[in-house]
Amino acid sequence: MLSVNSDGKVLVRRCFLTLRPFRIFVLGIGFFTLCFLMTSLGGQFSAKRLADSPFTIRTEVLGLGESRGALRRMNDILETLVRRMDILARLENVSESRRTEDTGHFTMDSSVQSLGLMEKIQAIAQNVSDIAVKVDQILRVDLLIYTLAIEGQRDLCDIPRDPRFPDCSGKVEWMRSRWTSDPCYAFYGVDGTECSFLVYLSEVEWFCPVLPWRNQSISPFLKSHPKKQAAFRTELSSLLDLMGTGKESLIFMKKRLRRLEAQWLLAARRLEAKIQDKPNEQKQILVHIGFLTEESGDVFSPRVLKGGPLGEMVQWADVLAALYVLGHSLKITVSVKELQSYLGVPPGRGNCPLTEPLSFDLIYTDYHGMQQMKQHMGLSFRKYRCRLRVVDTFGTEPAYNHEEYATLHGYRTNWGYWNLHPKQFMTMFPHTPDNSFMGFVTDELNETERQQVTQNKVRNMAVVYGKEAAMWKVNGKEKFLAVLHKHMEVHGTVYFETQRPPEVPAFVKNHGLLPQQDLQQLLKKAKLFIGFGFPYEGPAPLEAVANGCVFLQPRFNPPHSSLNHEFFRGKPTSREVSSQHPYMEMTIGRPHVITVDYNDTKEFETAIKVIMRSKIDPYLPYEFTSEGMLQRLHAYIQHQEFCSPPLPFPIAINTSQVNLPSSLVLINHTHLVWSPNDPPPAMWPPVTSMQVWLSAEGESCTSACWNHDLVCEPTFFSIINRQTVLEQLGAQCESTEAVMSHLYPAVSPSVRECYLQREPLLFSCSGQSTKFRRLCPCRDYQRGQVALCKDCS
């Protein structure tokens, strides 16, 4: 109903019909508020039970303040409603008074009902206000109780006294004073209370027993992924995508993979046909190339295009190709940040374990990457280091690998001392049987290409091994280079930017740094590839021989080692290098490889003449073909196991299960073999490939086995490390002692004392001493595949 006053303004007349819906609306708001209030309070009070973890206390206490604020906001809303209703009631009273004056009627019911509504709303507001005060009082008491509970945690969580966890109390003491030293402890819920220390030390780390009131089945390291078969891959394009971009080293590796793709895929088809009935479980593999990370300096990438060493990148490219073609699931990183992400490293400074079980079965890395993982994985590094496979160019001998022994006996270097199983180190060449031979691949010629190379050789053409000018700074090089120049045309591939390096003689035809394809063409023409003595044991001499060259290299007398040569000083090996490339000298040899004394001009010149007259076909050992590397790596992945039995112990035979003296039988009074009448133990390599010999005095097991056309196999040491085995081979043991030494098991003939090995990590093929005859476990091997026994696959 509308009316117009004397000023011409329109007034809204609120009658009973317009007020009643508003009343209903206000009553509904009040009812909803009460329901919401009771629900909220009910949830808050129901949450006030004993928490499952001491870490929930802080969250609950923070929730109490939010409840108080909600109550205050509800009270404020109701008070605002009361004020607005009061204004509207006064407005309606004025309107009703005027209407009564006009009509002569007065509605008492409307006035009474309005007053009743106002009283109800005020009562609701008062009740809410009273409830808020009471809840506030309750929550204050609750907060006080929780505060007292937190302060009393040390009384509630006593340090367990369990002989199975002797380090528990000491770790708790450390946590009391140092738990703020790394943010990762707070990330795991440590808040300075005794309970939080014990929960962390029992459930995140493993120094204390799980508390009785905690979930006893907690074990964050039981997670596993379903097993499935690996399928050989038929392309490398996806691998190139996995490798990333941005570094010259990665560009070089990708070019190599593209160039050798057809060779890899053909080899995969051949190997697949050979092992189709053998187990081939797919592994989850992380590849972290540590030396290419920015944190390690990445010194190789800037030198890729300047003649720098490429051997490591050649090997890593081939490792990636082999793992991928074999069908395993790969993650590849050259970044510490990506490494942390893949491993599940918690935020902080690297003192805490990983946030979840490691999802990778194997991790291929190098010394730089291993150091980075140890820095960021905390205690998890010790737990998971058995999954590491360390690509190690020159090898790591057991005496350098065992931290305590290396420190006490002078074998400690900047490398080594990681307490890994020595077979976890994977070398470029088969330097020592203590490590695993990883290797790399070389370009393979088909039959047509082999014939063309043989026909097109230039008999008087020599290529010098040395891309950097510094390699030409060899004392006395003028003498043998003059002899070489007298008989042959000398070519070089020395890097230069603007002018010819002064170290290179004028008669040398220098091609500069050549791309790989152009270098291959040069080697296909040349008759001789000659080394200056450095670099040691690179891939280039093998590539030269594979392209039909003869490799001529210097003999070292005395042999080079860490004792007399700066290059080897600090490396974790005592190996003596008798020539620039011992593998080429000992495994391939004449006529493809000739080793002479460069200081003997007559011997050197005679070798040059022999090379010029010879007709040599290209030669490549099977172990450096793509199929050979795939076969070797496949066998390692499927059979090598360093996590079970628990690290660091190798596979051992329980004497209660196997009667060792009867299981080993003497052959020709010279050596022992496993008896064909006894079932062999389940181990790899199989013991049926084993022969046990005594070395000569001062001879290593590596040499002793090789002299019998065998390879030392350290896996078998655990079987033969017994006095009875020594005596079967004629050793006189008037006394026997178990000692921690890389020279044992052995016998000292002069004093008739026998020594057994006490520390399995120190079983060593390479150890030698003039005082002892070593007890040596040897095995047979496949021709062209020294890493595998005849029955290994």
Short mmCIF file of N, CA and C in Angstrom, two decimals, residues 50-57 153 157 160 188-189 194-204 208-219:
data_model
loop_
_atom_site.label_atom_id
_atom_site.label_comp_id
_atom_site.label_asym_id
_atom_site.label_seq_id
_atom_site.Cartn_x
_atom_site.Cartn_y
_atom_site.Cartn_z
N LEU A 50 42.81 -38.56 23.13
CA LEU A 50 44.24 -38.70 23.09
C LEU A 50 44.70 -38.83 21.65
N ALA A 51 45.65 -38.05 21.27
CA ALA A 51 46.11 -38.05 19.88
C ALA A 51 46.92 -39.30 19.60
N ASP A 52 46.93 -39.68 18.30
CA ASP A 52 47.73 -40.84 17.90
C ASP A 52 49.21 -40.50 17.85
N SER A 53 49.52 -39.24 17.75
CA SER A 53 50.91 -38.82 17.63
C SER A 53 51.14 -37.56 18.42
N PRO A 54 52.30 -37.44 19.03
CA PRO A 54 52.58 -36.20 19.75
C PRO A 54 52.65 -35.00 18.84
N PHE A 55 52.76 -35.24 17.51
CA PHE A 55 52.90 -34.12 16.59
C PHE A 55 51.55 -33.44 16.32
N THR A 56 50.37 -34.05 16.76
CA THR A 56 49.06 -33.46 16.49
C THR A 56 48.67 -32.42 17.52
N ILE A 57 49.38 -32.36 18.64
CA ILE A 57 48.99 -31.44 19.72
C ILE A 57 49.00 -30.00 19.25
N GLN A 153 56.24 -34.36 28.37
CA GLN A 153 56.49 -35.45 27.44
C GLN A 153 57.68 -36.30 27.86
N CYS A 157 57.43 -40.37 27.71
CA CYS A 157 58.19 -41.15 26.72
C CYS A 157 59.60 -41.40 27.25
N PRO A 160 63.77 -46.16 25.64
CA PRO A 160 63.74 -47.63 25.77
C PRO A 160 65.13 -48.19 26.05
N TYR A 188 59.99 -33.71 9.46
CA TYR A 188 59.51 -35.02 9.90
C TYR A 188 58.73 -34.96 11.21
N GLY A 189 58.47 -33.76 11.74
CA GLY A 189 57.61 -33.63 12.90
C GLY A 189 58.32 -33.49 14.22
N GLU A 194 60.56 -35.15 23.92
CA GLU A 194 61.18 -36.47 23.98
C GLU A 194 60.45 -37.46 23.09
N CYS A 195 59.12 -37.39 23.09
CA CYS A 195 58.34 -38.31 22.26
C CYS A 195 58.65 -38.11 20.78
N SER A 196 58.76 -36.88 20.36
CA SER A 196 59.05 -36.63 18.94
C SER A 196 60.42 -37.16 18.56
N PHE A 197 61.39 -37.08 19.48
CA PHE A 197 62.72 -37.64 19.20
C PHE A 197 62.61 -39.15 18.98
N LEU A 198 61.88 -39.81 19.90
CA LEU A 198 61.81 -41.27 19.85
C LEU A 198 61.01 -41.76 18.64
N VAL A 199 59.94 -41.05 18.32
CA VAL A 199 59.17 -41.43 17.14
C VAL A 199 60.03 -41.28 15.89
N TYR A 200 60.77 -40.19 15.79
CA TYR A 200 61.65 -39.98 14.63
C TYR A 200 62.74 -41.06 14.57
N LEU A 201 63.39 -41.32 15.70
CA LEU A 201 64.51 -42.26 15.72
C LEU A 201 64.08 -43.71 15.54
N SER A 202 62.78 -44.00 15.68
CA SER A 202 62.31 -45.37 15.52
C SER A 202 61.56 -45.58 14.21
N GLU A 203 60.98 -44.52 13.65
CA GLU A 203 60.13 -44.68 12.47
C GLU A 203 60.72 -44.05 11.22
N VAL A 204 61.50 -42.99 11.39
CA VAL A 204 62.17 -42.37 10.23
C VAL A 204 63.59 -42.93 10.12
N CYS A 208 66.14 -46.65 17.38
CA CYS A 208 65.34 -46.97 18.58
C CYS A 208 64.20 -47.89 18.19
N PRO A 209 63.69 -48.66 19.16
CA PRO A 209 62.52 -49.51 18.88
C PRO A 209 61.26 -48.67 18.75
N VAL A 210 60.29 -49.17 17.99
CA VAL A 210 59.02 -48.47 17.83
C VAL A 210 58.32 -48.41 19.19
N LEU A 211 57.79 -47.24 19.55
CA LEU A 211 57.13 -47.08 20.85
C LEU A 211 55.89 -47.96 20.93
N PRO A 212 55.57 -48.48 22.15
CA PRO A 212 54.47 -49.44 22.29
C PRO A 212 53.13 -48.91 21.81
N TRP A 213 52.88 -47.61 22.00
CA TRP A 213 51.59 -47.05 21.63
C TRP A 213 51.52 -46.58 20.18
N ARG A 214 52.61 -46.82 19.43
CA ARG A 214 52.61 -46.48 18.00
C ARG A 214 52.24 -47.71 17.17
N ASN A 215 52.00 -47.51 15.90
CA ASN A 215 51.67 -48.59 14.99
C ASN A 215 52.90 -49.46 14.78
N GLN A 216 52.88 -50.68 15.29
CA GLN A 216 54.05 -51.54 15.24
C GLN A 216 54.38 -52.03 13.83
N SER A 217 53.42 -51.91 12.93
CA SER A 217 53.65 -52.42 11.57
C SER A 217 54.29 -51.38 10.66
N ILE A 218 54.60 -50.21 11.24
CA ILE A 218 55.19 -49.14 10.42
C ILE A 218 56.53 -49.60 9.87
N SER A 219 56.70 -49.56 8.57
CA SER A 219 57.98 -49.88 7.95
C SER A 219 58.02 -49.18 6.60
#
